[in-house]
C-alpha positions in Angstrom: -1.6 -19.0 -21.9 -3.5 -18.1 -18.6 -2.4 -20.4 -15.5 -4.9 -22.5 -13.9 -4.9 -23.2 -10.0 -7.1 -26.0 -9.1 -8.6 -26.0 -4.9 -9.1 -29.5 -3.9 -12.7 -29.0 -3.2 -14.4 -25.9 -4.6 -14.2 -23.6 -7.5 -11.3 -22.9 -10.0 -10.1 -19.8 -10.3 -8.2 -19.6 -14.0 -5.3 -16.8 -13.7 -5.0 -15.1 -16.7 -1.5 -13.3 -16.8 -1.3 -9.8 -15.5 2.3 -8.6 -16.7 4.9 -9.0 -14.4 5.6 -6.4 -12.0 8.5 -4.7 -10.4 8.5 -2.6 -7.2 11.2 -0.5 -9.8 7.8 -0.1 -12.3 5.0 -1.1 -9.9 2.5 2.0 -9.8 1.1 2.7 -6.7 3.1 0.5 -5.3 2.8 1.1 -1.2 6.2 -0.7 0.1 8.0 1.7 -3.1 6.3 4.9 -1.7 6.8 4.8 1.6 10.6 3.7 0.5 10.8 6.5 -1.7 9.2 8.5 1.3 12.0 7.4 3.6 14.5 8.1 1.4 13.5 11.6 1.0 13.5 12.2 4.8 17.0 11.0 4.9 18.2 13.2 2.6 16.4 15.8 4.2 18.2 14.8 7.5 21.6 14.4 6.2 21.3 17.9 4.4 20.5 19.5 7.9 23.1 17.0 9.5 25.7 18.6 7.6 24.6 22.2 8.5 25.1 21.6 12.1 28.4 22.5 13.6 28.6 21.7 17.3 31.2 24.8 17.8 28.9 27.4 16.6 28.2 29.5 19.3 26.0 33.3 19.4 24.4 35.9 22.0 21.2 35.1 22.0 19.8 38.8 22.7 23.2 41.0 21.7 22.0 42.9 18.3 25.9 45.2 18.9 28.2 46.2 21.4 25.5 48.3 23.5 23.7 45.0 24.4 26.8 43.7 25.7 27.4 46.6 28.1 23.5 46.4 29.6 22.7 42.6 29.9 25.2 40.0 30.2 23.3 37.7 26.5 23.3 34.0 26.8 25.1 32.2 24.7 23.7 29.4 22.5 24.0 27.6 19.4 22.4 28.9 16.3 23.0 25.7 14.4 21.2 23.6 16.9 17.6 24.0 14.8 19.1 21.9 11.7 20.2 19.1 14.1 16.5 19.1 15.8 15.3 18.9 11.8 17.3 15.9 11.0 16.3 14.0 13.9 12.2 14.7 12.8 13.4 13.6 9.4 15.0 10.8 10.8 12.0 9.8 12.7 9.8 10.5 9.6 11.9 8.4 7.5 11.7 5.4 9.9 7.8 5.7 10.4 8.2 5.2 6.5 9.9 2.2 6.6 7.8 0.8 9.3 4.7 0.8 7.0 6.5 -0.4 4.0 7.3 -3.4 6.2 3.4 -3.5 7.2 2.7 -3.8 3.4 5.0 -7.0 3.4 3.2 -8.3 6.4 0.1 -7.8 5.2 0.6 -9.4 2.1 2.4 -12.3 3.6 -0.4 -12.7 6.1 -3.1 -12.3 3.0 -1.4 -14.6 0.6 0.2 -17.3 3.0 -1.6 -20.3 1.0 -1.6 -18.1 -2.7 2.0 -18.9 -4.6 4.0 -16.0 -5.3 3.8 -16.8 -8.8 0.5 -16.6 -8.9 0.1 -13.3 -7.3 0.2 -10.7 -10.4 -2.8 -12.7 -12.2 -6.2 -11.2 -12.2 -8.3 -14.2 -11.2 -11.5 -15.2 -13.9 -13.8 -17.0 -11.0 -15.6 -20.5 -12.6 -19.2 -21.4 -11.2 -20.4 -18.3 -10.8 -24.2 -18.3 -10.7 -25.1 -14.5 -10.7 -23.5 -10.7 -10.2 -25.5 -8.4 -8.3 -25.2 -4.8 -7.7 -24.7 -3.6 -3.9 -23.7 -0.4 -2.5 -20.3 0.5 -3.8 -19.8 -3.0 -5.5 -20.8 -6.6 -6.4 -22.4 -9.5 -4.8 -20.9 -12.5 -6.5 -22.7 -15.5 -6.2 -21.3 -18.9 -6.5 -22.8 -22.7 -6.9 -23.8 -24.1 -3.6 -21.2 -27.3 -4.4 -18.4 -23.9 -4.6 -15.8 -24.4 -1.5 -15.9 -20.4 -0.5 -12.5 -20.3 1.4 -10.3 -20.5 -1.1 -12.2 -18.4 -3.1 -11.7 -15.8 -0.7 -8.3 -16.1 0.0 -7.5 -15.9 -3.1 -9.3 -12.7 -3.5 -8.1 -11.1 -0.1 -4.3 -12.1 -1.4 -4.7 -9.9 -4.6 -6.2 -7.0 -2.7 -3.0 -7.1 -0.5 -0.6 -7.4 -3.3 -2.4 -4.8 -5.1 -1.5 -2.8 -2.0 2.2 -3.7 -1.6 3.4 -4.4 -4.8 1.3 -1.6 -7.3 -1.5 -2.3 -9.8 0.9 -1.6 -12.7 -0.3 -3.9 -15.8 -3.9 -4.5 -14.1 -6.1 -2.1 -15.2 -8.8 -4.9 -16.2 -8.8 -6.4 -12.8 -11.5 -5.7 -10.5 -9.0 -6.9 -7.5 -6.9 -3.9 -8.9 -9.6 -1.2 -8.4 -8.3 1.4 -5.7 -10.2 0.8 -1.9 -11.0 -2.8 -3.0 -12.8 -4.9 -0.3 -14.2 -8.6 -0.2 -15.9 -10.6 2.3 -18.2 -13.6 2.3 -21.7 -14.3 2.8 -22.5 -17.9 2.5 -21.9 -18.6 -1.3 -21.5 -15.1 -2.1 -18.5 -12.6 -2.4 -19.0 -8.8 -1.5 -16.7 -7.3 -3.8 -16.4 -3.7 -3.0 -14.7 -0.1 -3.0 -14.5 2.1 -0.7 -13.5 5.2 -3.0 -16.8 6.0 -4.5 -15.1 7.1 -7.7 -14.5 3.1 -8.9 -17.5 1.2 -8.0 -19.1 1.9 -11.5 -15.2 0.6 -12.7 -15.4 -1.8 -10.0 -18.9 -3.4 -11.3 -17.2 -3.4 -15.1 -14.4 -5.2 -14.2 -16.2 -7.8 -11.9 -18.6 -8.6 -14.8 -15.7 -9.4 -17.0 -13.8 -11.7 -14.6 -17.2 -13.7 -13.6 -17.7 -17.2 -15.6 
């Protein structure tokens, strides 16, 4: 049965159930790439970690005895490239987790007044007088009575959890469309893509979700 969350002022937006999602399953799922990413790079870095040995020591120069006898070679460690590896993995790997943490930021910032259980449900928005089509989207327009803020935050908070979490289970949501956008113009919603591939998808999926 699809949830309904009621805004004190303005529109309804009726939540019909997306599937629950899992950053395990979640496709697309930013904060379970760059994880993944991370994880990868510290492997990487333990694999070179462990083919560093401190006491390895060579002429750099000497190719036999003869070398030895013309130019005193310096001495060096050959090892030293696998250490200087797994510190770039290292770094790689924590650049990684720094944007998976962004991805949780964002979608804290973005859905600070959305409940988290609310979050994996395509939204169906109520009083909406007409869709247009505009440059690599939608122009929704509401009823001049709508309260727009909501509306929009609501919108905004699925783009971003789309983003962190995956669009696993969502392939009917417009929210859910890869490069999704929205912004407000008076009692209208620019709903829009910035991968050219999914407005046409984008426009389908709007048209379904507008009441």
């Amino acid at each position: 049965m699809p949830r309904i969350t009621h805004w004190s002022l303005g529109a309804v937006l009726l939540l019909g159930c997306g599937g629950a999602q899992s950053p395990e399953s979640a496709i697309e799922s930013g904060i379970v790439r760059e994880e993944r990413a991370a994880q990868r790079e510290e492997r990487a870095a333990a694999a070179d970690e462990a083919r560093y040995d401190p006491d390895a020591r060579a002429l750099l120069g000497a190719s036999g005895p003869v070398a030895l006898l013309v130019a005193a070679p310096e001495v060096y460690n050959p090892t030293d490239r696998y250490r200087e590896r797994a510190q770039r993995h290292r770094q790689h790997a924590n650049q990684h987790l720094e944007r998976a943490a962004e991805y949780r930021t964002f979608e804290a910032r973005e859905c600070a007044l959305v409940p988290s259980e609310t979050r994996d449900a395509c939204p169906l928005l109520v009083d909406v007088e007409r869709v247009d089509d505009v440059d690599a989207g939608v122009r929704i327009t509401f009823a001049a009575y709508s309260e727009m803020e909501p509306v929009v935050q609501e919108l905004r908070c699925h783009i971003a959890f789309a983003a962190a979490e995956g669009r696993e289970g969502m392939e009917s949501c417009a929210l859910y469309v890869p490069g999704a956008q929205v912004s407000v113009e008076g009692h209208a919603v620019l709903l829009t893509t910035n991968d050219r591939h999914y407005v046409g998808e984008l426009r389908r999926r709007a048209r379904q979700q507008a009441l």
